[in-house]
CSV table of C-alpha atoms in Angstrom, one decimal:
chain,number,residue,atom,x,y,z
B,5,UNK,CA,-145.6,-23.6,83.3
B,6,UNK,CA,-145.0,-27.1,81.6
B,7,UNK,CA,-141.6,-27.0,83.0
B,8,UNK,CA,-143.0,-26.6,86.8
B,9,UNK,CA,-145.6,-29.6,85.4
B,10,UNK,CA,-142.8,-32.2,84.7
B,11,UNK,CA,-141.2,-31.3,87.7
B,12,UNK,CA,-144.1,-32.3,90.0
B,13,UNK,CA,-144.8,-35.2,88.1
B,14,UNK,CA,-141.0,-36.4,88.6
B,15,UNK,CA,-141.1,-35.9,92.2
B,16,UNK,CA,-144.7,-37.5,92.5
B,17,UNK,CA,-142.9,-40.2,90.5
B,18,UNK,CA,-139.6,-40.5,92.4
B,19,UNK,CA,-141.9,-40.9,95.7
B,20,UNK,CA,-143.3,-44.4,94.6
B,21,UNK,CA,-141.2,-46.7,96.2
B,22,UNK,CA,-142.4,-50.7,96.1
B,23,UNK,CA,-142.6,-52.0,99.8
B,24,UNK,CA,-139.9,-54.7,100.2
B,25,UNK,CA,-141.2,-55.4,103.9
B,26,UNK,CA,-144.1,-57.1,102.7
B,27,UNK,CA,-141.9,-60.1,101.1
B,28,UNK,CA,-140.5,-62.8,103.9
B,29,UNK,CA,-141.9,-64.7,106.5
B,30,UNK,CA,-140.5,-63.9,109.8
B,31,UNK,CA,-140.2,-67.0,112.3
B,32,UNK,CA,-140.6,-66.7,116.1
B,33,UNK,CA,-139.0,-69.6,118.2
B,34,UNK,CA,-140.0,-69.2,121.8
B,35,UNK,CA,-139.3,-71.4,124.9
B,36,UNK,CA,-142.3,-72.6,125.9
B,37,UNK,CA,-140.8,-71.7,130.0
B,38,UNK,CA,-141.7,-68.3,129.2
B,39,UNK,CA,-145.6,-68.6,129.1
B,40,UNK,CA,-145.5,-70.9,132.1
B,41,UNK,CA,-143.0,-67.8,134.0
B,42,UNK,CA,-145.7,-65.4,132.8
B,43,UNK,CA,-148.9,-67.2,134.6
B,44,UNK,CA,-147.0,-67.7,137.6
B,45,UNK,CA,-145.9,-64.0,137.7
B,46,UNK,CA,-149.0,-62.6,136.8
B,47,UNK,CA,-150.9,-64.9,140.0
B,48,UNK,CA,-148.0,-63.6,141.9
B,49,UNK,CA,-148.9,-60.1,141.1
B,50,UNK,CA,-152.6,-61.0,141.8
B,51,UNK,CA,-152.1,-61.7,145.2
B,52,UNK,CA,-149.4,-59.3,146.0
B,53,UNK,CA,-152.3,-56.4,145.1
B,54,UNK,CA,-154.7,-58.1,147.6
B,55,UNK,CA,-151.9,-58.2,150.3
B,56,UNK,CA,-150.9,-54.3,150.1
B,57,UNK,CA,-154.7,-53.6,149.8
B,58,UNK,CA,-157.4,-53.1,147.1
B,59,UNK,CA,-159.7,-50.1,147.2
B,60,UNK,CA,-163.1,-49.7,146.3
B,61,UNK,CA,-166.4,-48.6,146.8
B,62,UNK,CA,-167.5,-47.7,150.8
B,63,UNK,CA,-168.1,-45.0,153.2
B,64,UNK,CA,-165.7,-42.6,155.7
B,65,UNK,CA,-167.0,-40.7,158.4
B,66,UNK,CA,-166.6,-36.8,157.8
B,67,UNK,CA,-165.6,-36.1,161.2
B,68,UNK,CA,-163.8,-32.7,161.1
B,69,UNK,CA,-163.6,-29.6,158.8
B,70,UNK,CA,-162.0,-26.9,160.8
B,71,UNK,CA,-159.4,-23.6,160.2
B,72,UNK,CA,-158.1,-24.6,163.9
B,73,UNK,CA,-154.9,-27.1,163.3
B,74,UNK,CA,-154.6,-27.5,167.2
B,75,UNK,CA,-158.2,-28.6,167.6
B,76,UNK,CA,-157.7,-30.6,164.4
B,77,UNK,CA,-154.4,-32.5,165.7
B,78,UNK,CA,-156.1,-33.3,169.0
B,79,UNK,CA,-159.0,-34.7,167.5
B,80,UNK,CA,-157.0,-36.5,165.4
B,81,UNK,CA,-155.0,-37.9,168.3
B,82,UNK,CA,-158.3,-38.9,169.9
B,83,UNK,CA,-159.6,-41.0,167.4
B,84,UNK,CA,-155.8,-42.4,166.7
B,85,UNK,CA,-155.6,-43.8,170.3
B,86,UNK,CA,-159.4,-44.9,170.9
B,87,UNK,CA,-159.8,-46.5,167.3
B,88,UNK,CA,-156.4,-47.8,166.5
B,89,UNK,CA,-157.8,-50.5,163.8
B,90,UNK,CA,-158.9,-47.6,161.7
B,91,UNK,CA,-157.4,-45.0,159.9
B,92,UNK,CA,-157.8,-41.2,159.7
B,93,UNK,CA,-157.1,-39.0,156.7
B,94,UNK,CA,-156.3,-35.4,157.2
B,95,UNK,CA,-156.1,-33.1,154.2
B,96,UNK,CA,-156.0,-29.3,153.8
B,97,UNK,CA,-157.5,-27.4,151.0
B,98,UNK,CA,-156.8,-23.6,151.6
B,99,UNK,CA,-157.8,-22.2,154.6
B,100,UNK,CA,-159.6,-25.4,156.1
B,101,UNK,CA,-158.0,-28.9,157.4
B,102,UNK,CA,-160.6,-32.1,156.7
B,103,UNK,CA,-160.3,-35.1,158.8
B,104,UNK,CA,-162.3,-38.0,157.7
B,105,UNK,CA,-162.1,-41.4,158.9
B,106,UNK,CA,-162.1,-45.2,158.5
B,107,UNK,CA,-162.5,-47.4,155.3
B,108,UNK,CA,-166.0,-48.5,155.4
B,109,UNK,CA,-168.0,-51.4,153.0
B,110,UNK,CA,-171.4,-50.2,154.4
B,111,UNK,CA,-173.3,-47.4,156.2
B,112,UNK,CA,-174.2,-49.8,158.7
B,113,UNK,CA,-170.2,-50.3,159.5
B,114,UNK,CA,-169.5,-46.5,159.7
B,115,UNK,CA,-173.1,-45.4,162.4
B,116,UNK,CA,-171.5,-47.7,164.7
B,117,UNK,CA,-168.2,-46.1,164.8
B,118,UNK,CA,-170.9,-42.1,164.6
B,119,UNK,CA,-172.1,-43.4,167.6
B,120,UNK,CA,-169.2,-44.2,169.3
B,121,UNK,CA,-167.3,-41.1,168.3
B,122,UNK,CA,-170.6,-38.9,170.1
B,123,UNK,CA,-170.4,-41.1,172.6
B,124,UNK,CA,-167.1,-40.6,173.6
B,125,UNK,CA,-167.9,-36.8,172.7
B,126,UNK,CA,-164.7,-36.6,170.5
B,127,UNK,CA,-166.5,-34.3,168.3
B,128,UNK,CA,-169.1,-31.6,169.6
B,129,UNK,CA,-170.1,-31.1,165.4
B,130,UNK,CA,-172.6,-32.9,163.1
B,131,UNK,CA,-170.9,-35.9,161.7
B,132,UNK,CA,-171.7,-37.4,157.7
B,133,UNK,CA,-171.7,-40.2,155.6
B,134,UNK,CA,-168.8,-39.5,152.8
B,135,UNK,CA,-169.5,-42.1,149.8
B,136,UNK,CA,-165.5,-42.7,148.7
B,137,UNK,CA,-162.7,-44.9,147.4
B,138,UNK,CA,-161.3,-46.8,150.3
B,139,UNK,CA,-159.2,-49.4,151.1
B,140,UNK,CA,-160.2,-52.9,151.3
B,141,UNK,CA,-158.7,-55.6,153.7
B,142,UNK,CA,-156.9,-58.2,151.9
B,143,UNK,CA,-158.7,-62.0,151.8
B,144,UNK,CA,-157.1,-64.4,154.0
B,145,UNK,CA,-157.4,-67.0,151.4
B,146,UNK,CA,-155.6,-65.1,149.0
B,147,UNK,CA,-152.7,-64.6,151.7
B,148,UNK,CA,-152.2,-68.1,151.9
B,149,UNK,CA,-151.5,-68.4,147.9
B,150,UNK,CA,-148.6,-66.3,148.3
B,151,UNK,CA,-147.2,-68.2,151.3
């Protein structure tokens, strides 16, 4: 038993080693180019982001959720050719296919394209509101900063 003592104490003893890192200064030379590279790539970045589009928060139309992938692809089509400025997103999640549609700020934006859509009777269905991510349009001011 005293023998299995000093042992432990010698190994708790051998594992006290002094710390010869905290001795020293360390010097950093830098060019001073490299902080004025970093702004200018960082306001680069900025406005690259704005150019290949921002999301946030807005609206889509809900336009389609159907198990029919032909009547889903030609109302897809429809909107495509009478709405080219907007986009649609199709997704399927086992067994139905979802088409919603356009990147909205407000509701305001999105009833004016509802209405069209009944209008033009693209869609025979009820259409909603979906509150979502989208994508922004970039700012024209910011477009001429990376120019």
């Amino acid at each position: 038993m005293i023998v299995a003592l000093g042992l432990l104490w010698c190994q708790a003893k051998a594992q006290t080693i002094a710390d010869s890192t905290s001795k020293g200064k360390v010097m950093v030379f830098k060019d001073n180019r490299l902080e004025e590279l970093s702004k200018k790539e960082a306001a680069f970045n900025d406005a690259a982001a704005v150019l290949s589009g921002k999301t946030g928060k807005g609206f889509r139309l809900m336009i389609l959720n159907t198990d029919d992938r032909p009547l889903a692809m030609k109302v897809r089509a429809q909107l495509l050719q009478r709405f080219p400025e907007q986009k649609v997103y199709m997704s399927f999640q086992p067994p139905f296919i979802k088409l919603k549609f356009g990147n909205f700020l407000t509701k305001q934006d999105a009833e004016k394209y509802k209405k069209d859509i009944v209008k033009y009777k693209i869609v025979t269905g009820n259409i909603y509101f979906l509150p979502e991510i989208i994508e922004t349009k970039p700012d024209k001011n910011k477009e001429e900063m990376v120019n």
